[in-house]
Tab-separated table of C-alpha atoms in Angstrom:
chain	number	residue	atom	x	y	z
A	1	UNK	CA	6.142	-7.217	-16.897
A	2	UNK	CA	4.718	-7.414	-13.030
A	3	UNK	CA	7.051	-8.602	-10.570
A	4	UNK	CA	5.679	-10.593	-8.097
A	5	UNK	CA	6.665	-12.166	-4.686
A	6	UNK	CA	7.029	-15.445	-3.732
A	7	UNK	CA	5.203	-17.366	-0.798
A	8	UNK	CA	4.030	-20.444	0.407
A	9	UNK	CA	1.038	-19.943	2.668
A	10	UNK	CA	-0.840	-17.046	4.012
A	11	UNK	CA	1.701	-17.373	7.170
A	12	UNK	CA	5.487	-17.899	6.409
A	13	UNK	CA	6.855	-19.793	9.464
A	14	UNK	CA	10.065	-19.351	10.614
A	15	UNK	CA	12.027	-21.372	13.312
A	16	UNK	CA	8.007	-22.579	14.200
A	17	UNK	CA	6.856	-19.016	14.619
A	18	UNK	CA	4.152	-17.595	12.523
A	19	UNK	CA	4.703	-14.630	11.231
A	20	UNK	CA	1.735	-13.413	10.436
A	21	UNK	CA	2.297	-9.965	9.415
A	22	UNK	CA	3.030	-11.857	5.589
A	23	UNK	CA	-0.382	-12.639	5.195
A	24	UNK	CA	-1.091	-9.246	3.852
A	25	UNK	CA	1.842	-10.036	1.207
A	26	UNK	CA	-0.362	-13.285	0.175
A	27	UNK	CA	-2.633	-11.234	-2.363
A	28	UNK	CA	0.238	-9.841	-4.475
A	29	UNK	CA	2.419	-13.354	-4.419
A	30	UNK	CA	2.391	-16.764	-6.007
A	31	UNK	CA	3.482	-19.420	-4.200
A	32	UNK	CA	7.135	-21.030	-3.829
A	33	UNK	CA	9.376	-22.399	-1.209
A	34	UNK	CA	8.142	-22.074	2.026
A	35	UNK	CA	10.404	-19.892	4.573
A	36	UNK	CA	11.075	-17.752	1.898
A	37	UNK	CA	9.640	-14.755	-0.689
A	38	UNK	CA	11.067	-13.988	-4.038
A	39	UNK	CA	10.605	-10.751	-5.873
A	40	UNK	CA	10.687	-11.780	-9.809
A	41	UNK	CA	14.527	-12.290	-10.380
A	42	UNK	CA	15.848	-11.286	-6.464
A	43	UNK	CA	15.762	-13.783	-3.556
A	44	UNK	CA	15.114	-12.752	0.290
A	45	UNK	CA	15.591	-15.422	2.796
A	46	UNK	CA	14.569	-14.320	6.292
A	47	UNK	CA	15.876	-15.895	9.430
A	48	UNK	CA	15.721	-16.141	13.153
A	49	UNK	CA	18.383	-13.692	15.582
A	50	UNK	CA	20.397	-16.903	16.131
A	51	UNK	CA	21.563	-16.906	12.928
A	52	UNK	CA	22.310	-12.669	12.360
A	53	UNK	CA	25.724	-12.810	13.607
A	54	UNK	CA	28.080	-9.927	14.468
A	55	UNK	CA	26.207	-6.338	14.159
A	56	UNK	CA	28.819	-3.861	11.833
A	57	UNK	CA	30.637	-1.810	14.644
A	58	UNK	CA	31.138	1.718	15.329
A	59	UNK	CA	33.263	2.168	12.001
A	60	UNK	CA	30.783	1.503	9.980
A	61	UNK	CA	29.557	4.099	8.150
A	62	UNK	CA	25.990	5.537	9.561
A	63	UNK	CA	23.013	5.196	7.539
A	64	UNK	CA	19.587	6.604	8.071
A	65	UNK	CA	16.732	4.163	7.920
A	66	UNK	CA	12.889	3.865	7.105
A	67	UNK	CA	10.951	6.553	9.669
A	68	UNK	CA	14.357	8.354	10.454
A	69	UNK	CA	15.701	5.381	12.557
A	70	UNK	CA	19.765	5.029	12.736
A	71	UNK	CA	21.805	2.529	11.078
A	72	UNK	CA	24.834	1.576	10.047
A	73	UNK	CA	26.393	-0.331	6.609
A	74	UNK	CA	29.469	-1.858	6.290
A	75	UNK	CA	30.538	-3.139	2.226
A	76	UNK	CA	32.365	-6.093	2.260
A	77	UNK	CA	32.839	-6.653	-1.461
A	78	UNK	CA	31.728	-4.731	-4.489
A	79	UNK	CA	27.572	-4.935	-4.342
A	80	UNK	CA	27.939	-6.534	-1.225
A	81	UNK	CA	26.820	-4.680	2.430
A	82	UNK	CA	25.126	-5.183	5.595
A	83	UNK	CA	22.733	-3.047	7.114
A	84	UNK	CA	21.770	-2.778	10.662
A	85	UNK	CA	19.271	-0.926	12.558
A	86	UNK	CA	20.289	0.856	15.714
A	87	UNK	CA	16.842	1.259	17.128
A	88	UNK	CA	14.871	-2.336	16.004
A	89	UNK	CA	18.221	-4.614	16.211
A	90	UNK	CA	17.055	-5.763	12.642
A	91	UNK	CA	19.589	-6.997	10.118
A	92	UNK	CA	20.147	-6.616	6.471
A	93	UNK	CA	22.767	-8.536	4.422
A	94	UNK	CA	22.470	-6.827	0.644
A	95	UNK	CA	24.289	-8.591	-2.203
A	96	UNK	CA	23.194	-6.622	-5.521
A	97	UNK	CA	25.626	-8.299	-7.758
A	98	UNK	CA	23.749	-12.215	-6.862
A	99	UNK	CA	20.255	-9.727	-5.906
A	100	UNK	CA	19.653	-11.214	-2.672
A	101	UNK	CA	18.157	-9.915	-0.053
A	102	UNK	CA	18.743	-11.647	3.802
A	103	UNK	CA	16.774	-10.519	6.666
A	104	UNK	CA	17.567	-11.672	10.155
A	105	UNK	CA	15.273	-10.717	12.481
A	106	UNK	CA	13.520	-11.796	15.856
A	107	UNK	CA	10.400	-13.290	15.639
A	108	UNK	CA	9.181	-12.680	18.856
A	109	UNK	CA	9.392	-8.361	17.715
A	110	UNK	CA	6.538	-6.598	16.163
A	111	UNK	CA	8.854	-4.024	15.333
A	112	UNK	CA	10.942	-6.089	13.350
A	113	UNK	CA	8.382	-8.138	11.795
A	114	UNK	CA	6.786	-5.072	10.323
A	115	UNK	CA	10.143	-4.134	9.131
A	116	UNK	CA	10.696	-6.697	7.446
A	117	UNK	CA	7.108	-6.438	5.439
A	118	UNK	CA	8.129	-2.650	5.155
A	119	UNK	CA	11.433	-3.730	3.361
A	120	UNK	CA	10.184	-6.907	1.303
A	121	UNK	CA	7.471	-4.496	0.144
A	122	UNK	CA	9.839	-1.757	-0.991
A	123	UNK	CA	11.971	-3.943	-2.876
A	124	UNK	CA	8.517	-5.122	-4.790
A	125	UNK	CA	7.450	-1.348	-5.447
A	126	UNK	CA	10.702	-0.475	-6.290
A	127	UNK	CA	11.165	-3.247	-9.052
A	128	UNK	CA	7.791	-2.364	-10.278
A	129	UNK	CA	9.088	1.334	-10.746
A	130	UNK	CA	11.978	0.089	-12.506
A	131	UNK	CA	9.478	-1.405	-15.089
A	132	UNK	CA	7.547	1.898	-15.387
A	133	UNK	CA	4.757	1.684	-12.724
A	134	UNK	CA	3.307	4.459	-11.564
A	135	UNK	CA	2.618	5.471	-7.414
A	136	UNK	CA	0.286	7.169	-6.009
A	137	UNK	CA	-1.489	9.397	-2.865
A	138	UNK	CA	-5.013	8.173	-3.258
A	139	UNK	CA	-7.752	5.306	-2.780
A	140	UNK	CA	-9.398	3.249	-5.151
A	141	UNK	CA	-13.081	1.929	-5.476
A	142	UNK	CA	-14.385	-0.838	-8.095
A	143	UNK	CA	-18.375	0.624	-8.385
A	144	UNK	CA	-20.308	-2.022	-10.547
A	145	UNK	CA	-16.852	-2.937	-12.460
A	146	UNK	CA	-15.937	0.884	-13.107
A	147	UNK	CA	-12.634	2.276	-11.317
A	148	UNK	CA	-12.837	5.617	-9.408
A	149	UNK	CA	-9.433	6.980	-7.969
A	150	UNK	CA	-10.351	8.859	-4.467
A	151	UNK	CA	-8.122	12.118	-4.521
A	152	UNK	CA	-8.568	14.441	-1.097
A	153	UNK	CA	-5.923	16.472	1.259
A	154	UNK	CA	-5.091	14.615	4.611
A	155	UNK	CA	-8.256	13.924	6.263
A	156	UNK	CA	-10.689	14.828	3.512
A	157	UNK	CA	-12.651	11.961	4.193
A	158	UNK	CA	-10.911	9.520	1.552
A	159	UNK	CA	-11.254	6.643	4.018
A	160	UNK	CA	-15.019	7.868	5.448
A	161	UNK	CA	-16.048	7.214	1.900
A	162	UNK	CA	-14.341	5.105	0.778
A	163	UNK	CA	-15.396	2.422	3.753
A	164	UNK	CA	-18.818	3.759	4.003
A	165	UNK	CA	-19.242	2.964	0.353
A	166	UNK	CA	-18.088	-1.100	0.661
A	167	UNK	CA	-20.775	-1.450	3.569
A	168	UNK	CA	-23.735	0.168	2.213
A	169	UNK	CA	-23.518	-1.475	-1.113
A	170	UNK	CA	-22.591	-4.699	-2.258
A	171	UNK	CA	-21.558	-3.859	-6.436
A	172	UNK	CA	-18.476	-1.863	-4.872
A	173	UNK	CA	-15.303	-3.506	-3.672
A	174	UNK	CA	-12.549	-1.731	-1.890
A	175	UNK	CA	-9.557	-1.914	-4.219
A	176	UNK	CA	-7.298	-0.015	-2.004
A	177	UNK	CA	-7.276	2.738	0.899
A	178	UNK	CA	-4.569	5.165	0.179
A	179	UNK	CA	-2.111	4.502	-1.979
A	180	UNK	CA	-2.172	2.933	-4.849
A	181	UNK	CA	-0.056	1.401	-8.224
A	182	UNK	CA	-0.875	3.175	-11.347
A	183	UNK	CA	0.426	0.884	-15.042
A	184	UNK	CA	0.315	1.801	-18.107
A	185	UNK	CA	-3.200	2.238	-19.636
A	186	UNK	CA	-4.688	3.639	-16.355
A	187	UNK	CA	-4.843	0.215	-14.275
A	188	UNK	CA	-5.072	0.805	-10.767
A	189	UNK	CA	-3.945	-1.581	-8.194
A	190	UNK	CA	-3.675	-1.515	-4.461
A	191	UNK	CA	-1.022	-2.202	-2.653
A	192	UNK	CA	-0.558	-3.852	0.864
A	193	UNK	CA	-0.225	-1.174	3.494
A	194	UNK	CA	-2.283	-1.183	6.579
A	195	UNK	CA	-4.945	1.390	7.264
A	196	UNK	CA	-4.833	3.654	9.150
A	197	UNK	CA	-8.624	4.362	10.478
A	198	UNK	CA	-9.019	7.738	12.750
A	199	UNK	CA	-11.591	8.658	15.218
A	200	UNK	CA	-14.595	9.860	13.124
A	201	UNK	CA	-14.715	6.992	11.231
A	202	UNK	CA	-14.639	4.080	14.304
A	203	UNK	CA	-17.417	6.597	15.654
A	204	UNK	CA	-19.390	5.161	12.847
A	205	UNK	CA	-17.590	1.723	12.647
A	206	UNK	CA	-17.186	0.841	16.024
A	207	UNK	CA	-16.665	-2.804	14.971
A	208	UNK	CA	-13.512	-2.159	13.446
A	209	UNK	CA	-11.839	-1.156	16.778
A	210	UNK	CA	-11.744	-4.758	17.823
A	211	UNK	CA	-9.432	-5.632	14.241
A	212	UNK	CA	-6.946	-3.222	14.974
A	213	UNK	CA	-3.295	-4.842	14.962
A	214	UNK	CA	-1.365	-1.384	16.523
A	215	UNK	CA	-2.367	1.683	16.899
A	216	UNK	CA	-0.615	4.676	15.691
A	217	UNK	CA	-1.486	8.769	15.852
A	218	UNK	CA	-4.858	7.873	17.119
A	219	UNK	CA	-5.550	5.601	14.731
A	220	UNK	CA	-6.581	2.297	14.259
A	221	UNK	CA	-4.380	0.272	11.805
A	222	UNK	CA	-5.909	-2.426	10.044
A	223	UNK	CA	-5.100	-4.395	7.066
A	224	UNK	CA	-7.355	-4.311	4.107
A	225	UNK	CA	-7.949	-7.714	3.835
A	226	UNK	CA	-9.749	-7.435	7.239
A	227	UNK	CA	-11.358	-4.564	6.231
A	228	UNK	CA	-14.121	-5.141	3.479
A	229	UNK	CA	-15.013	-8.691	4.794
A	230	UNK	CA	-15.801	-7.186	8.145
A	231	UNK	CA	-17.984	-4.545	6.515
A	232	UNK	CA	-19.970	-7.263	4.359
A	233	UNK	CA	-18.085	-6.372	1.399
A	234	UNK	CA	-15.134	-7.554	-0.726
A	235	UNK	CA	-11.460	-6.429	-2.058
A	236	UNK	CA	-10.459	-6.440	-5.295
A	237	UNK	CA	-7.249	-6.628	-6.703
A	238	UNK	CA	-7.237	-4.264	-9.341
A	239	UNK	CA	-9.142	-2.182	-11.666
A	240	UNK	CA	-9.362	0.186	-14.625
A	241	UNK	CA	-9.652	3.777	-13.771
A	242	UNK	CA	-12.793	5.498	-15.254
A	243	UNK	CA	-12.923	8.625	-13.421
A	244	UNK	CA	-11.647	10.251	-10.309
A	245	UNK	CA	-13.114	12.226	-7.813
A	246	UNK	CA	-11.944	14.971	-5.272
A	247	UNK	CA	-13.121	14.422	-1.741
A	248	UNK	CA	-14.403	16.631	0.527
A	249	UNK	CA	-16.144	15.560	4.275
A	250	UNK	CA	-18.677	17.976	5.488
A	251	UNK	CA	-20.233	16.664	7.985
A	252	UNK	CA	-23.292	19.511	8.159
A	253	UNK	CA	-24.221	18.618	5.193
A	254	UNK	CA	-27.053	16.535	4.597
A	255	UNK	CA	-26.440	14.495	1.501
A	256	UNK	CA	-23.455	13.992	-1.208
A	257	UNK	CA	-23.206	16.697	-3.993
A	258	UNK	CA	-20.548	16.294	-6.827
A	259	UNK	CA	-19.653	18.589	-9.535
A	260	UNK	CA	-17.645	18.503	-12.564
A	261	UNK	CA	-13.928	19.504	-12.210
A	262	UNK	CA	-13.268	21.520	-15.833
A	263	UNK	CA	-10.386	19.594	-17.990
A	264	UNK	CA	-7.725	22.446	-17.393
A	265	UNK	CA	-7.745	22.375	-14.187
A	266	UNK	CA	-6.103	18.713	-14.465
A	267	UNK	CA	-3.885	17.026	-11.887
A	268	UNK	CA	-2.057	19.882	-11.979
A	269	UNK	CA	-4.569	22.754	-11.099
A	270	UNK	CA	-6.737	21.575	-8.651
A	271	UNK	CA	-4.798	19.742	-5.127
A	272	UNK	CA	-1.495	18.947	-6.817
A	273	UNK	CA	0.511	18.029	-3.999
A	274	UNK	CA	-2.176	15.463	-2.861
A	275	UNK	CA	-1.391	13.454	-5.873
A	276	UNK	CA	2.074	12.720	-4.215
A	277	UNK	CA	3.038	9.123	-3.118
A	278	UNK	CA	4.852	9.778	0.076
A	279	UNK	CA	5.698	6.936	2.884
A	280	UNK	CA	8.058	7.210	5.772
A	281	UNK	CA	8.693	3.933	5.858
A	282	UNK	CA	10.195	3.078	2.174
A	283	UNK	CA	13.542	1.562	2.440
A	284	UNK	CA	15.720	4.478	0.022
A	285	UNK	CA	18.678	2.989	1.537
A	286	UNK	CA	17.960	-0.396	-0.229
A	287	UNK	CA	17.071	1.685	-3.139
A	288	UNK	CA	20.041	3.331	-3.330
A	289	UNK	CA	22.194	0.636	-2.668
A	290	UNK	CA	20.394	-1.948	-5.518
A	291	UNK	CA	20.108	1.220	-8.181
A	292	UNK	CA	16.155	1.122	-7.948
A	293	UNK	CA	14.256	4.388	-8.240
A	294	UNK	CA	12.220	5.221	-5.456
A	295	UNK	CA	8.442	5.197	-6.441
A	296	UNK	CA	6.520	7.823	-7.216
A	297	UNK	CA	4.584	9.455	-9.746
A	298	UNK	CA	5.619	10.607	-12.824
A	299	UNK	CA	4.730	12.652	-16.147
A	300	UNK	CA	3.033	9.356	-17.361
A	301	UNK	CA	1.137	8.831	-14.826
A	302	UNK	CA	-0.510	12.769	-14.494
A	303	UNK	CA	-1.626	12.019	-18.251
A	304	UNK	CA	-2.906	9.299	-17.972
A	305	UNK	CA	-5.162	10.783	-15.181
A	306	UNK	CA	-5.741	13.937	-16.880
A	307	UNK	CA	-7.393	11.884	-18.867
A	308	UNK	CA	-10.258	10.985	-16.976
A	309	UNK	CA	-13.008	12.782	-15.651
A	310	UNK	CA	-12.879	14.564	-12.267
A	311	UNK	CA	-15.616	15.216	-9.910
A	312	UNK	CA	-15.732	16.775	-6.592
A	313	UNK	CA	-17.378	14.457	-4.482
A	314	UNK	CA	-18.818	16.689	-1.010
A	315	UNK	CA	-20.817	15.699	1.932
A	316	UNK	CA	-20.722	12.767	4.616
A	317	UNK	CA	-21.187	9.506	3.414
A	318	UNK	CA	-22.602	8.897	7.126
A	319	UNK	CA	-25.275	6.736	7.685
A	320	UNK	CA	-24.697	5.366	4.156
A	321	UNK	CA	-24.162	6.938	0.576
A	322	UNK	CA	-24.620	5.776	-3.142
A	323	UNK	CA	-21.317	6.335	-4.751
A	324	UNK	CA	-22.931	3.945	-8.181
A	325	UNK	CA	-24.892	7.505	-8.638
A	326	UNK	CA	-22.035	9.139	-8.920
A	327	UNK	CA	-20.325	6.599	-11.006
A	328	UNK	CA	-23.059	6.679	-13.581
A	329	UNK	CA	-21.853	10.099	-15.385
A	330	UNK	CA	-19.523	7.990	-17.094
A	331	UNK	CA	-20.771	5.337	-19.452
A	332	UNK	CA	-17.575	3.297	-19.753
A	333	UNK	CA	-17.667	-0.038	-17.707
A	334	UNK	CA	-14.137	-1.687	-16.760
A	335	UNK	CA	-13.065	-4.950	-16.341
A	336	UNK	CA	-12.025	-5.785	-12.668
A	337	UNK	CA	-10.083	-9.131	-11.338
A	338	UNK	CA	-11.039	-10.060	-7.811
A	339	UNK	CA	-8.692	-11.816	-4.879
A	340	UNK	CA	-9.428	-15.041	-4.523
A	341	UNK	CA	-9.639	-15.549	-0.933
């Protein structure tokens, strides 16, 4: 079963104040109460500073937070604690037992708005890996209807492709950037992180500069919903995985080549540790204090990949590439379900 969150626009408002961060959220929700976002069976009310009251004090015990940042907890009761972040002022009140989640928080900070989508987004991916979901390091494309899982080291070029690919063609749709959900019978979904878009690539996307919301190492972060409208293509919400392929950028080169990676070599002969779903910014306090296990991917999830077919995929995708030529090694045509926007 999918857990879901719960929301009742593209833009929750709080104490007037738009926080718009929670539009990225809308995708993966249905719709409830406004002021307020439900992951299937917990509830998490967010609300304004004025209403935080007293932070714990030094006592409490210290806690470290999402990115490294300090905190500290105090439990009242059994299944019952408050977090607070030394560095962002944000705070968490944590009652397991009634699984609520309260976030009080200042409208007026970026900081603590994205913290709060960082931390109402954990609690979703870490329900889903309490139901057996699957998390992983890597991109996904819908070409024509058929699902191909971008695998590459840091900058291999996942993005370069993956971006050049939604422009130049209008039968792909961007499914998701980086990382990625994996269920049971090899359905990938994306998930809503913001992307992070580096130098070479605004070289040949200038036009994405002006969507950036922050910036951070040098790159541009956008969310994906921006993304494929603003290169004339679309997103899709998920899709099933047909084949994946290994990037590699070479810019010298002057087309794409791809070649068959042989069936032993598997997930776990050819980049392993790419594979990996890593993020700085999950909340493993929350998951340690609600018993959820911290996402990731699993022995499940490698078969069901092994599975597939892989291809390395080599060359620039620069001025534009056909990735459907590619895709057409494999006869088998999945089903994908769009966003509605």
């Amino acid at each position: 079963m999918a857990h879901r969150l719960s929301l009742v626009t593209s833009a929750v408002v709080l104490d007037g104040i738009e926080m718009d961060e929670f539009a990225e959220l809308e995708p993966y929700l249905t719709r409830r109460q406004a002021g307020q976002i439900e992951p299937a069976g917990w509830r998490v009310q967010v609300s304004a500073a004025s209403d935080c009251g007293q932070e714990p004090g030094a006592a409490a015990t210290p806690v470290t937070l999402a990115a490294g940042d300090p905190g500290r907890s105090r439990t009242r009761s059994s299944g019952v604690t408050d977090v607070y972040n030394l560095l962002t002022a944000t705070h968490f009140h944590l009652d397991v037992t009634a699984r609520r989640l309260g976030i009080c928080l200042d409208p007026a900070s970026l900081p603590q708005r994205l913290e709060a989508v960082q931390v109402i987004r954990g609690l979703l991916l870490g329900l889903e890996a309490a139901s057996g979901a699957q998390f992983l390091h890597g991109g996904v494309l819908s070409v024509a209807g058929s699902g191909v899982l971008l695998l590459g080291a840091k900058e291999a070029g996942k993005t370069s492709f993956a971006l050049s690919a939604v422009r130049a063609n209008r039968d792909v749709a961007l499914v998701s950037n980086d990382k990625s959900i994996l269920r049971p019978g090899g359905i990938a979904q994306g998930l809503p992180y913001a992307v992070g878009i580096g130098p070479g690539t605004l070289s040949q996307l200038p036009e994405l500069r002006t969507l950036a919301t922050r910036w951070s190492g040098g790159k541009a972060m956008v969310w994906p919903s921006q993304l494929a409208p603003a290169l004339g293509g679309r997103l899709a919400r998920a899709v099933r995985l047909d084949q994946v392929w290994v990037i590699r950028l070479d810019l010298s080169a002057e087309q794409v080549t791809h070649r068959p990676i042989p069936a032993e070599g598997g997930t776990g002969g050819f980049l392993p540790d790419t594979l990996e779903f890593s993020n700085a910014m999950s909340p493993r306090w929350l998951y340690r204090l609600a018993g959820l296990p911290d996402p990731g991917l699993g022995p499940d999830g490698r078969g069901w990949l092994e599975e597939l077919p892989w291809l390395e995929v080599a060359g620039t995708p620069w001025p534009r590439w056909d990735p459907a030529a590619v895709a057409r090694v494999v006869d088998r045509r999945a089903g994908e379900e769009r966003i509605p926007r």
